[in-house]
Amino acid sequence: MLSTIYSSGVQGIDGYIVEVEGTVSNGLPAFEIVGLPDAAVKESKERVRTAIESVGLDFPMRRVTMNLAPGNIKKEGPGFDLPIAVSILVASEQLKAEHVEDYLFLGELSLGGELRPISGVLPMVMSAARAGKRKIILPRANAREAAILQDVEVFGAGTLHDVICHLAGQLLMQAETLNLEEVFRQNNLYQYDFADVKGQLEVKRALEIAAAGGHNSIMIGTPGSGKTMLAARVPSILPDMTLDEALEVTKIHSIAGLIPGGTSIVTNRPFRSPHHTVSTISLVGGGRIPRPGEVSLAHNGVLFLDELPEFRKDALEILRQPLEDRQVSISRVSASVTYPCDFMLVAAMNPCNCGYFGDPSHNCTCTETQIQRYMGKISGPLMDRVDLHINVMPVKYAQLSDNSKAESSAAIRARVNRARERQRQRYQSIGVKCNANLSTTQIKTFCPLDSESSSLLEQAFNTLGLSARAYTRIIKVARTIADLEDAPNINVSHIAEAIQYRSLDRKRKY
């Protein structure tokens, strides 16, 4: 008998429907799986056989053939265990075909018949919904993640026995329900808050501008000045996540296997902080089977690179394309995939090797040549893609001992939300979501300068030796400063403040 069971796989960040066709025919006992299965899928033969026998059913002692269609896409991972098992039970007439025709199945089986969670559930369920499959059976640990989609019924099962009883109508499982508004309200909390930061008002102002416009930034300061502490709090002042953004982030984290069991959706902005020894593949993604890297895991959030000059040169240079295109394309023999990576870069570095150049309280032991060599580890083209250069000075004792409460992240985020809403309304016809994403042509349209502002910018450009990218970035930062002040146009004060955030350009020229 031929049975057809529906399942799903993942390619890139999108799911696709897989038809699991099974036959049980006469011949010597054998179990074959075709349709470009990887090693994990091939190994499912032993898991499925033992799981079926563990729940008290018979594994057919005949020739069992499974086909995973379409046959031109490589099938990866153990998530096909459950659909293969159900297909065998239907083909061997231990389950009726009409009981399973409305369902899509996902899940890994243990030898005892328990269902184990799998990665990539959300994009798989989304593909099922697009294909018109409205009932999904999957591991209980993945049920809340899948229940994000309101137009499908999700049944979380603990064992293969639970699945069989449900399909046979003996003991029905309850569909998982989820209130997305309640989930957003409860989970939209951050561990760190700017209210805990003493002093550093200038740095907080600069990071607020960065968050309001989606600008990349770099903090330069001595050891212990609080760069890492400040960076960890940047996600707490970014705009509130929309549902579409949360779904995008959840899909990527689901594929990477970073969704904790019982979690439904990622509601907080991601914060990724890879160590400076990170490889290029770990940073941008790749591998024999392409997987998302740190830049994609930071999508719609923050990628923090601490001790920036210590990163490998090839790792830093490979960031240039993702920073411009906001997506990463990975080509391998097995597949070509594209991952989104619309992140906000926050980097931190010391001003020199010893870390105390420019510190009034410590003597710098570096020579001018050593300082230039240290700064030269970061290429000009990469630095041109950073909008704000933020100087972080050590906190004074009077500021540390001040018991007054600093402004909270929630108060700052409220201003950032208002500035982003102005940008959304301004750019809704061209599909740009923040000032940092404006192209050169769009800058001319949406960021006109009056004569006084243009004159000041021309003077700074000639004096500091700015590049063309630095010129456009000053204008975009000025546009964000104007949005924070609810100003309809850029004026000279906005340009003047934006120029202050190009300190590394001045140091290079000096």
Short mmCIF file of C-alpha atoms in Angstrom, two decimals:
data_model
loop_
_atom_site.label_atom_id
_atom_site.label_comp_id
_atom_site.label_asym_id
_atom_site.label_seq_id
_atom_site.Cartn_x
_atom_site.Cartn_y
_atom_site.Cartn_z
CA MET A 1 0.00 0.00 0.00
CA LEU A 2 1.19 3.53 -0.80
CA SER A 3 0.88 6.24 1.83
CA THR A 4 1.62 9.97 1.52
CA ILE A 5 2.35 11.97 4.67
CA TYR A 6 3.20 15.67 4.68
CA SER A 7 6.13 17.17 6.51
CA SER A 8 8.41 20.18 6.04
CA GLY A 9 12.07 21.09 5.76
CA VAL A 10 14.11 24.29 5.88
CA GLN A 11 16.24 25.90 3.19
CA GLY A 12 17.83 29.16 4.28
CA ILE A 13 15.25 30.83 6.53
CA ASP A 14 12.24 29.54 4.62
CA GLY A 15 10.43 26.25 4.93
CA TYR A 16 9.20 24.00 2.13
CA ILE A 17 6.71 21.14 2.02
CA VAL A 18 8.05 17.58 1.90
CA GLU A 19 5.89 14.67 0.80
CA VAL A 20 6.87 11.52 2.68
CA GLU A 21 5.79 8.67 0.42
CA GLY A 22 5.94 5.16 1.84
CA THR A 23 5.33 1.66 0.52
CA VAL A 24 5.40 -1.75 2.17
CA SER A 25 5.85 -4.43 -0.49
CA ASN A 26 6.68 -8.10 -0.72
CA GLY A 27 10.34 -9.09 -0.71
CA LEU A 28 13.24 -9.58 1.62
CA PRO A 29 13.06 -7.36 4.73
CA ALA A 30 14.71 -4.04 3.94
CA PHE A 31 14.28 -0.37 4.82
CA GLU A 32 15.37 2.24 2.27
CA ILE A 33 15.05 6.03 2.31
CA VAL A 34 15.53 7.97 -0.94
CA GLY A 35 15.13 11.64 -1.87
CA LEU A 36 18.55 13.10 -1.03
CA PRO A 37 18.58 12.32 2.73
CA ASP A 38 21.58 13.43 4.77
CA ALA A 39 23.23 11.24 7.42
CA ALA A 40 20.77 12.25 10.15
CA VAL A 41 17.80 11.29 7.96
CA LYS A 42 19.39 7.97 6.99
CA GLU A 43 19.94 7.16 10.65
CA SER A 44 16.22 7.62 11.30
CA LYS A 45 15.70 4.03 10.08
CA GLU A 46 16.86 2.58 13.39
CA ARG A 47 15.11 5.23 15.50
CA VAL A 48 11.81 4.73 13.69
CA ARG A 49 11.98 0.93 13.77
CA THR A 50 12.68 0.78 17.51
CA ALA A 51 10.17 3.55 18.37
CA ILE A 52 7.33 1.76 16.56
CA GLU A 53 8.09 -1.46 18.38
CA SER A 54 8.43 0.41 21.73
CA VAL A 55 4.81 1.62 21.58
CA GLY A 56 3.51 -1.90 20.98
CA LEU A 57 3.01 -1.80 17.19
CA ASP A 58 4.54 -4.00 14.52
CA PHE A 59 7.30 -2.90 12.21
CA PRO A 60 6.57 -4.65 8.89
CA MET A 61 9.06 -7.43 8.14
CA ARG A 62 8.87 -6.74 4.42
CA ARG A 63 10.46 -4.30 1.99
CA VAL A 64 9.86 -0.73 3.25
CA THR A 65 10.70 2.15 0.89
CA MET A 66 10.40 5.82 1.81
CA ASN A 67 10.69 8.70 -0.68
CA LEU A 68 11.15 12.30 0.47
CA ALA A 69 9.92 14.58 -2.30
CA PRO A 70 10.98 16.88 -3.90
CA GLY A 71 14.01 14.76 -4.69
CA ASN A 72 16.26 17.62 -5.82
CA ILE A 73 16.54 19.28 -2.35
CA LYS A 74 18.77 17.73 0.31
CA LYS A 75 16.78 16.73 3.39
CA GLU A 76 18.57 17.55 6.64
CA GLY A 77 18.10 16.79 10.32
CA PRO A 78 16.11 14.29 12.40
CA GLY A 79 12.76 16.09 12.06
CA PHE A 80 11.47 13.54 9.53
CA ASP A 81 11.36 10.68 12.09
CA LEU A 82 7.69 11.20 13.01
CA PRO A 83 6.32 11.54 9.45
CA ILE A 84 8.31 8.47 8.35
CA ALA A 85 6.91 6.47 11.28
CA VAL A 86 3.33 7.57 10.53
CA SER A 87 3.80 6.81 6.83
CA ILE A 88 4.96 3.26 7.67
CA LEU A 89 1.98 2.71 9.97
CA VAL A 90 -0.43 3.87 7.24
CA ALA A 91 1.30 1.81 4.53
CA SER A 92 1.16 -1.27 6.76
CA GLU A 93 -2.54 -0.54 7.47
CA GLN A 94 -2.06 -0.03 11.21
CA LEU A 95 -3.43 3.49 10.77
CA LYS A 96 -6.18 4.59 8.36
CA ALA A 97 -5.18 7.00 5.60
CA GLU A 98 -8.24 9.20 6.15
CA HIS A 99 -7.11 9.84 9.74
CA VAL A 100 -3.87 11.54 8.68
CA GLU A 101 -4.73 13.35 5.43
CA ASP A 102 -5.38 16.73 7.11
CA TYR A 103 -2.16 16.78 9.15
CA LEU A 104 1.48 17.78 8.75
CA PHE A 105 4.00 15.99 10.99
CA LEU A 106 7.33 17.11 12.45
CA GLY A 107 9.56 15.65 15.12
CA GLU A 108 12.50 13.48 16.14
CA LEU A 109 11.86 10.13 17.82
CA SER A 110 13.81 8.54 20.63
CA LEU A 111 14.28 4.77 20.78
CA GLY A 112 11.54 4.65 23.42
CA GLY A 113 9.06 6.53 21.23
CA GLU A 114 9.34 9.96 22.90
CA LEU A 115 9.16 13.03 20.68
CA ARG A 116 12.20 15.29 20.94
CA PRO A 117 12.26 18.98 19.93
CA ILE A 118 13.77 20.04 16.60
CA SER A 119 15.16 23.27 15.16
CA GLY A 120 13.51 25.46 12.52
CA VAL A 121 9.90 24.79 13.57
CA LEU A 122 8.54 28.28 12.85
CA PRO A 123 9.58 28.50 9.16
CA MET A 124 8.32 24.93 8.67
CA VAL A 125 4.91 25.72 10.13
CA MET A 126 4.74 28.92 8.08
CA SER A 127 5.35 26.88 4.92
CA ALA A 128 2.60 24.48 6.01
CA ALA A 129 0.16 27.37 6.45
CA ARG A 130 1.02 28.70 2.97
CA ALA A 131 0.36 25.22 1.54
CA GLY A 132 -3.06 25.09 3.21
CA LYS A 133 -2.17 22.60 5.96
CA ARG A 134 -4.12 23.70 9.02
CA LYS A 135 -3.29 20.91 11.50
CA ILE A 136 0.27 20.32 12.73
CA ILE A 137 1.50 17.58 15.06
CA LEU A 138 4.96 18.13 16.52
CA PRO A 139 6.94 17.72 19.78
CA ARG A 140 5.36 19.32 22.82
CA ALA A 141 8.49 21.42 23.45
CA ASN A 142 8.01 23.12 20.06
CA ALA A 143 4.26 23.70 20.38
CA ARG A 144 4.34 27.26 21.73
CA GLU A 145 6.76 28.38 19.03
CA ALA A 146 4.51 26.93 16.32
CA ALA A 147 1.36 28.39 17.89
CA ILE A 148 2.49 31.90 16.95
CA LEU A 149 0.57 31.43 13.72
CA GLN A 150 -3.08 31.95 14.57
CA ASP A 151 -4.54 30.28 11.46
CA VAL A 152 -3.25 26.74 12.16
CA GLU A 153 -4.05 24.17 14.85
CA VAL A 154 -0.92 23.01 16.63
CA PHE A 155 -0.92 19.78 18.63
CA GLY A 156 2.06 19.15 20.89
CA ALA A 157 2.68 15.46 21.51
CA GLY A 158 4.94 13.82 24.07
CA THR A 159 5.25 10.38 22.48
CA LEU A 160 4.48 8.46 19.30
CA HIS A 161 1.76 6.70 21.29
CA ASP A 162 0.06 10.07 21.93
CA VAL A 163 0.10 10.78 18.19
CA ILE A 164 -1.42 7.40 17.31
CA CYS A 165 -4.16 7.69 19.94
CA HIS A 166 -5.03 11.20 18.69
CA LEU A 167 -5.20 10.12 15.04
CA ALA A 168 -7.31 7.08 15.93
CA GLY A 169 -9.69 9.26 17.94
CA GLN A 170 -9.03 7.39 21.19
CA LEU A 171 -7.47 10.25 23.21
CA LEU A 172 -7.57 13.64 21.54
CA MET A 173 -4.87 16.20 22.24
CA GLN A 174 -5.79 19.84 22.86
CA ALA A 175 -4.58 22.41 20.35
CA GLU A 176 -1.99 24.85 21.71
CA THR A 177 -3.28 28.41 22.12
CA LEU A 178 -1.26 31.60 22.45
CA ASN A 179 -2.14 35.22 23.16
CA LEU A 180 0.52 37.17 21.27
CA GLU A 181 -0.35 40.50 22.90
CA GLU A 182 0.07 38.95 26.33
CA VAL A 183 3.37 37.33 25.31
CA PHE A 184 4.73 40.66 24.08
CA ARG A 185 3.60 42.40 27.26
CA GLN A 186 5.19 39.84 29.58
CA ASN A 187 8.42 39.24 27.68
CA ASN A 188 9.31 42.75 26.55
CA LEU A 189 11.76 43.18 29.43
CA TYR A 190 15.51 43.73 29.36
CA GLN A 191 18.07 42.59 31.89
CA TYR A 192 20.10 45.81 31.75
CA ASP A 193 18.92 49.41 32.05
CA PHE A 194 20.57 52.77 31.44
CA ALA A 195 19.29 53.87 34.85
CA ASP A 196 22.15 51.82 36.33
CA VAL A 197 24.83 53.82 34.47
CA LYS A 198 26.47 56.62 36.44
CA GLY A 199 27.51 59.69 34.49
CA GLN A 200 28.42 59.28 30.81
CA LEU A 201 25.69 61.70 29.68
CA GLU A 202 27.48 62.47 26.40
CA VAL A 203 27.84 58.78 25.58
CA LYS A 204 24.19 58.10 26.41
CA ARG A 205 23.20 60.95 24.11
CA ALA A 206 25.27 59.53 21.27
CA LEU A 207 23.85 56.02 21.76
CA GLU A 208 20.34 57.45 21.80
CA ILE A 209 21.03 59.07 18.42
CA ALA A 210 22.42 55.76 17.14
CA ALA A 211 19.31 53.89 18.28
CA ALA A 212 16.93 56.51 16.89
CA GLY A 213 18.41 56.34 13.40
CA GLY A 214 19.76 52.77 13.31
CA HIS A 215 23.33 54.08 13.01
CA ASN A 216 26.48 52.02 13.46
CA SER A 217 28.75 53.35 16.20
CA ILE A 218 32.12 52.79 17.81
CA MET A 219 33.14 53.70 21.37
CA ILE A 220 36.74 54.65 22.03
CA GLY A 221 37.87 54.82 25.64
CA THR A 222 40.33 53.64 28.28
CA PRO A 223 39.95 50.28 30.05
CA GLY A 224 37.26 50.40 32.73
CA SER A 225 35.46 53.42 31.31
CA GLY A 226 32.25 51.40 30.83
CA LYS A 227 32.18 50.67 27.10
CA THR A 228 30.98 47.08 27.44
CA MET A 229 28.45 48.01 30.12
CA LEU A 230 26.98 50.73 27.90
CA ALA A 231 26.87 48.48 24.83
CA ALA A 232 24.96 45.77 26.72
CA ARG A 233 22.20 48.32 27.40
CA VAL A 234 21.76 49.50 23.81
CA PRO A 235 19.03 46.92 22.97
CA SER A 236 16.92 48.31 25.82
CA ILE A 237 16.60 51.68 24.05
CA LEU A 238 15.98 50.37 20.54
CA PRO A 239 12.41 50.77 19.20
CA ASP A 240 9.82 48.24 20.31
CA MET A 241 9.79 45.12 18.13
CA THR A 242 6.93 44.81 15.67
CA LEU A 243 5.29 41.42 15.10
CA ASP A 244 6.91 41.10 11.66
CA GLU A 245 10.35 41.84 13.11
CA ALA A 246 9.79 39.36 15.94
CA LEU A 247 8.79 36.65 13.46
CA GLU A 248 11.92 37.28 11.37
CA VAL A 249 14.17 37.06 14.43
CA THR A 250 12.38 33.97 15.74
CA LYS A 251 12.78 32.20 12.38
CA ILE A 252 16.53 32.77 12.35
CA HIS A 253 17.00 31.74 15.98
CA SER A 254 14.77 28.72 15.46
CA ILE A 255 16.92 27.51 12.55
CA ALA A 256 20.03 27.99 14.68
CA GLY A 257 18.45 26.01 17.52
CA LEU A 258 18.53 28.94 19.94
CA ILE A 259 14.85 28.98 20.92
CA PRO A 260 14.55 27.60 24.50
CA GLY A 261 11.99 24.85 25.02
CA GLY A 262 8.54 26.22 25.81
CA THR A 263 9.38 29.65 24.34
CA SER A 264 7.01 30.99 21.72
CA ILE A 265 8.56 34.07 20.11
CA VAL A 266 11.60 36.33 20.50
CA THR A 267 10.21 39.68 21.65
CA ASN A 268 13.44 41.42 22.72
CA ARG A 269 16.03 42.88 20.39
CA PRO A 270 18.92 40.41 19.94
CA PHE A 271 22.34 41.24 21.37
CA ARG A 272 25.22 39.21 19.97
CA SER A 273 28.75 39.66 21.26
CA PRO A 274 31.18 37.24 19.55
CA HIS A 275 34.71 36.90 20.91
CA HIS A 276 37.51 38.48 18.87
CA THR A 277 38.79 35.01 17.95
CA VAL A 278 35.60 34.31 15.96
CA SER A 279 36.09 32.81 12.49
CA THR A 280 34.66 34.38 9.35
CA ILE A 281 32.20 31.49 8.95
CA SER A 282 30.93 31.89 12.51
CA LEU A 283 30.62 35.62 11.96
CA VAL A 284 28.73 35.77 8.65
CA GLY A 285 27.47 32.21 8.33
CA GLY A 286 28.33 29.24 6.17
CA GLY A 287 29.66 25.75 6.65
CA ARG A 288 29.11 22.61 4.60
CA ILE A 289 25.41 22.96 5.36
CA PRO A 290 24.91 26.76 5.39
CA ARG A 291 23.88 28.08 8.77
CA PRO A 292 23.27 31.67 9.95
CA GLY A 293 26.24 33.45 11.53
CA GLU A 294 26.45 36.11 14.23
CA VAL A 295 25.48 38.91 11.83
CA SER A 296 22.19 37.14 11.05
CA LEU A 297 21.56 36.17 14.67
CA ALA A 298 21.85 39.92 15.42
CA HIS A 299 19.17 40.72 12.79
CA ASN A 300 16.90 43.54 14.02
CA GLY A 301 19.18 43.92 17.03
CA VAL A 302 22.77 44.72 18.01
CA LEU A 303 26.06 43.14 16.98
CA PHE A 304 28.67 44.16 19.57
CA LEU A 305 32.35 43.76 18.70
CA ASP A 306 34.47 44.41 21.79
CA GLU A 307 38.20 45.10 21.37
CA LEU A 308 37.65 45.73 17.67
CA PRO A 309 41.34 45.90 16.61
CA GLU A 310 41.89 42.41 18.06
CA PHE A 311 39.56 40.79 15.52
CA ARG A 312 41.18 39.08 12.57
CA LYS A 313 41.57 41.35 9.57
CA ASP A 314 39.65 39.01 7.24
CA ALA A 315 36.78 38.84 9.76
CA LEU A 316 36.53 42.63 9.89
CA GLU A 317 36.76 43.10 6.14
CA ILE A 318 34.05 40.53 5.46
CA LEU A 319 31.66 42.72 7.47
CA ARG A 320 31.75 45.44 4.84
CA GLN A 321 29.28 43.76 2.49
CA PRO A 322 26.69 42.81 5.18
CA LEU A 323 26.82 46.35 6.57
CA GLU A 324 25.93 47.75 3.13
CA ASP A 325 23.52 45.12 1.76
CA ARG A 326 21.96 44.05 5.08
CA GLN A 327 21.87 40.46 3.88
CA VAL A 328 24.37 37.64 3.42
CA SER A 329 24.36 35.25 0.47
CA ILE A 330 26.11 31.91 1.00
CA SER A 331 26.77 29.56 -1.90
CA ARG A 332 27.73 25.94 -1.40
CA VAL A 333 27.58 22.84 -3.59
CA SER A 334 24.51 21.62 -1.72
CA ALA A 335 22.60 24.93 -1.67
CA SER A 336 22.67 28.70 -2.04
CA VAL A 337 20.89 30.60 0.71
CA THR A 338 20.41 34.21 1.73
CA TYR A 339 20.11 35.29 5.36
CA PRO A 340 18.98 38.77 6.46
CA CYS A 341 21.37 40.73 8.68
CA ASP A 342 19.86 44.17 9.27
CA PHE A 343 21.73 44.79 12.52
CA MET A 344 23.10 47.83 14.29
CA LEU A 345 26.85 47.55 14.79
CA VAL A 346 28.24 48.73 18.13
CA ALA A 347 32.01 48.38 18.45
CA ALA A 348 34.42 49.25 21.25
CA MET A 349 38.15 49.75 21.35
CA ASN A 350 40.97 51.29 23.36
CA PRO A 351 42.69 54.38 21.95
CA CYS A 352 46.07 52.58 21.84
CA ASN A 353 47.88 49.36 22.81
CA CYS A 354 48.25 50.25 26.48
CA GLY A 355 44.79 51.81 26.52
CA TYR A 356 45.63 55.15 28.13
CA PHE A 357 46.29 57.53 25.23
CA GLY A 358 44.49 60.78 26.08
CA ASP A 359 43.68 59.71 29.66
CA PRO A 360 44.43 62.59 32.05
CA SER A 361 44.96 60.19 34.99
CA HIS A 362 47.37 57.70 33.38
CA ASN A 363 50.49 58.04 31.29
CA CYS A 364 50.41 56.40 27.87
CA THR A 365 53.46 54.19 27.23
CA CYS A 366 52.89 53.86 23.47
CA THR A 367 54.93 55.61 20.81
CA GLU A 368 53.25 57.55 18.02
CA THR A 369 54.15 54.75 15.59
CA GLN A 370 52.56 52.13 17.86
CA ILE A 371 49.39 54.21 18.16
CA GLN A 372 49.16 54.63 14.40
CA ARG A 373 49.76 50.90 13.85
CA TYR A 374 47.10 50.03 16.41
CA MET A 375 44.53 52.35 14.83
CA GLY A 376 45.54 51.11 11.39
CA LYS A 377 44.26 47.62 12.18
CA ILE A 378 40.81 48.94 11.26
CA SER A 379 40.62 49.77 7.57
CA GLY A 380 39.33 53.09 6.30
CA PRO A 381 36.52 51.49 4.24
CA LEU A 382 35.20 49.70 7.33
CA MET A 383 35.43 52.81 9.49
CA ASP A 384 33.59 54.79 6.81
CA ARG A 385 30.61 52.51 7.40
CA VAL A 386 30.45 53.57 11.05
CA ASP A 387 28.34 56.68 11.55
CA LEU A 388 29.24 57.72 15.10
CA HIS A 389 32.65 57.78 16.79
CA ILE A 390 31.97 58.12 20.51
CA ASN A 391 34.68 59.09 23.01
CA VAL A 392 34.16 57.44 26.40
CA MET A 393 35.96 59.11 29.29
CA PRO A 394 36.51 57.50 32.73
CA VAL A 395 33.77 58.16 35.27
CA LYS A 396 34.74 60.48 38.10
CA TYR A 397 34.31 59.58 41.77
CA ALA A 398 31.65 62.25 42.30
CA GLN A 399 29.51 60.65 39.59
CA LEU A 400 29.98 57.14 40.98
CA SER A 401 29.02 58.21 44.49
CA ASP A 402 25.96 60.13 43.32
CA ASN A 403 22.88 58.26 44.56
CA SER A 404 20.41 60.03 42.29
CA LYS A 405 18.66 57.81 39.73
CA ALA A 406 19.71 58.23 36.12
CA GLU A 407 17.23 58.34 33.25
CA SER A 408 15.77 54.91 32.54
CA SER A 409 15.95 52.99 29.28
CA ALA A 410 12.15 53.18 29.01
CA ALA A 411 12.26 57.00 28.95
CA ILE A 412 14.98 57.01 26.30
CA ARG A 413 13.17 54.35 24.27
CA ALA A 414 10.03 56.50 24.24
CA ARG A 415 11.94 59.29 22.47
CA VAL A 416 13.52 56.76 20.11
CA ASN A 417 10.08 55.34 19.27
CA ARG A 418 8.79 58.80 18.41
CA ALA A 419 11.81 59.52 16.18
CA ARG A 420 11.43 56.16 14.40
CA GLU A 421 7.73 56.82 13.84
CA ARG A 422 8.59 60.10 12.12
CA GLN A 423 11.01 58.24 9.90
CA ARG A 424 8.44 55.55 9.13
CA GLN A 425 5.92 58.14 8.00
CA ARG A 426 8.52 60.05 5.98
CA TYR A 427 9.83 57.00 4.13
CA GLN A 428 6.70 54.83 3.87
CA SER A 429 6.54 55.36 0.10
CA ILE A 430 10.11 54.15 -0.54
CA GLY A 431 10.34 51.22 1.89
CA VAL A 432 13.13 52.65 4.09
CA LYS A 433 12.67 52.10 7.81
CA CYS A 434 15.33 54.39 9.32
CA ASN A 435 17.74 57.18 8.44
CA ALA A 436 20.80 54.91 8.40
CA ASN A 437 19.38 53.04 5.38
CA LEU A 438 19.05 56.07 3.12
CA SER A 439 20.87 55.93 -0.21
CA THR A 440 22.77 58.88 -1.67
CA THR A 441 19.86 59.75 -3.97
CA GLN A 442 17.37 59.56 -1.11
CA ILE A 443 19.56 61.80 1.04
CA LYS A 444 19.28 64.53 -1.58
CA THR A 445 15.50 64.20 -1.50
CA PHE A 446 14.83 63.90 2.23
CA CYS A 447 17.80 65.69 3.83
CA PRO A 448 18.13 69.12 2.21
CA LEU A 449 20.60 71.53 3.83
CA ASP A 450 20.26 75.28 4.15
CA SER A 451 23.17 77.51 3.16
CA GLU A 452 24.54 77.85 6.70
CA SER A 453 24.52 74.08 7.31
CA SER A 454 26.06 73.40 3.90
CA SER A 455 28.83 75.91 4.55
CA LEU A 456 29.72 74.34 7.91
CA LEU A 457 29.76 70.85 6.40
CA GLU A 458 31.99 72.02 3.54
CA GLN A 459 34.45 73.51 6.00
CA ALA A 460 34.54 70.28 8.03
CA PHE A 461 34.94 68.18 4.90
CA ASN A 462 37.96 70.16 3.71
CA THR A 463 39.56 70.48 7.14
CA LEU A 464 39.17 66.88 8.30
CA GLY A 465 39.77 65.21 4.96
CA LEU A 466 36.49 63.29 5.13
CA SER A 467 35.56 60.61 2.60
CA ALA A 468 32.37 60.67 0.55
CA ARG A 469 30.84 58.06 2.85
CA ALA A 470 31.67 60.17 5.92
CA TYR A 471 29.98 63.14 4.25
CA THR A 472 26.72 61.24 3.75
CA ARG A 473 26.87 59.77 7.23
CA ILE A 474 27.13 63.19 8.84
CA ILE A 475 23.98 64.24 7.01
CA LYS A 476 22.10 61.09 8.04
CA VAL A 477 23.12 61.51 11.69
CA ALA A 478 22.05 65.17 11.53
CA ARG A 479 18.68 64.05 10.15
CA THR A 480 18.27 61.75 13.16
CA ILE A 481 19.19 64.52 15.60
CA ALA A 482 16.52 66.67 13.96
CA ASP A 483 13.99 63.85 14.32
CA LEU A 484 14.73 63.56 18.04
CA GLU A 485 14.00 67.28 18.35
CA ASP A 486 10.90 66.97 16.13
CA ALA A 487 12.48 69.47 13.73
CA PRO A 488 11.12 69.34 10.15
CA ASN A 489 14.47 70.28 8.59
CA ILE A 490 18.18 69.93 9.37
CA ASN A 491 19.76 73.09 10.75
CA VAL A 492 23.33 74.10 11.53
CA SER A 493 23.21 72.89 15.16
CA HIS A 494 22.30 69.38 13.98
CA ILE A 495 25.20 69.36 11.52
CA ALA A 496 27.59 70.66 14.18
CA GLU A 497 26.66 67.89 16.61
CA ALA A 498 26.92 65.24 13.88
CA ILE A 499 30.42 66.43 12.95
CA GLN A 500 31.52 65.92 16.58
CA TYR A 501 30.91 62.19 16.10
CA ARG A 502 33.70 61.87 13.49
CA SER A 503 36.57 62.04 16.00
CA LEU A 504 38.61 59.24 14.41
CA ASP A 505 38.73 61.16 11.14
CA ARG A 506 40.36 64.05 12.97
CA LYS A 507 42.88 61.75 14.67
CA ARG A 508 43.82 60.11 11.38
CA LYS A 509 44.55 63.45 9.77
CA TYR A 510 46.49 64.68 12.77
#
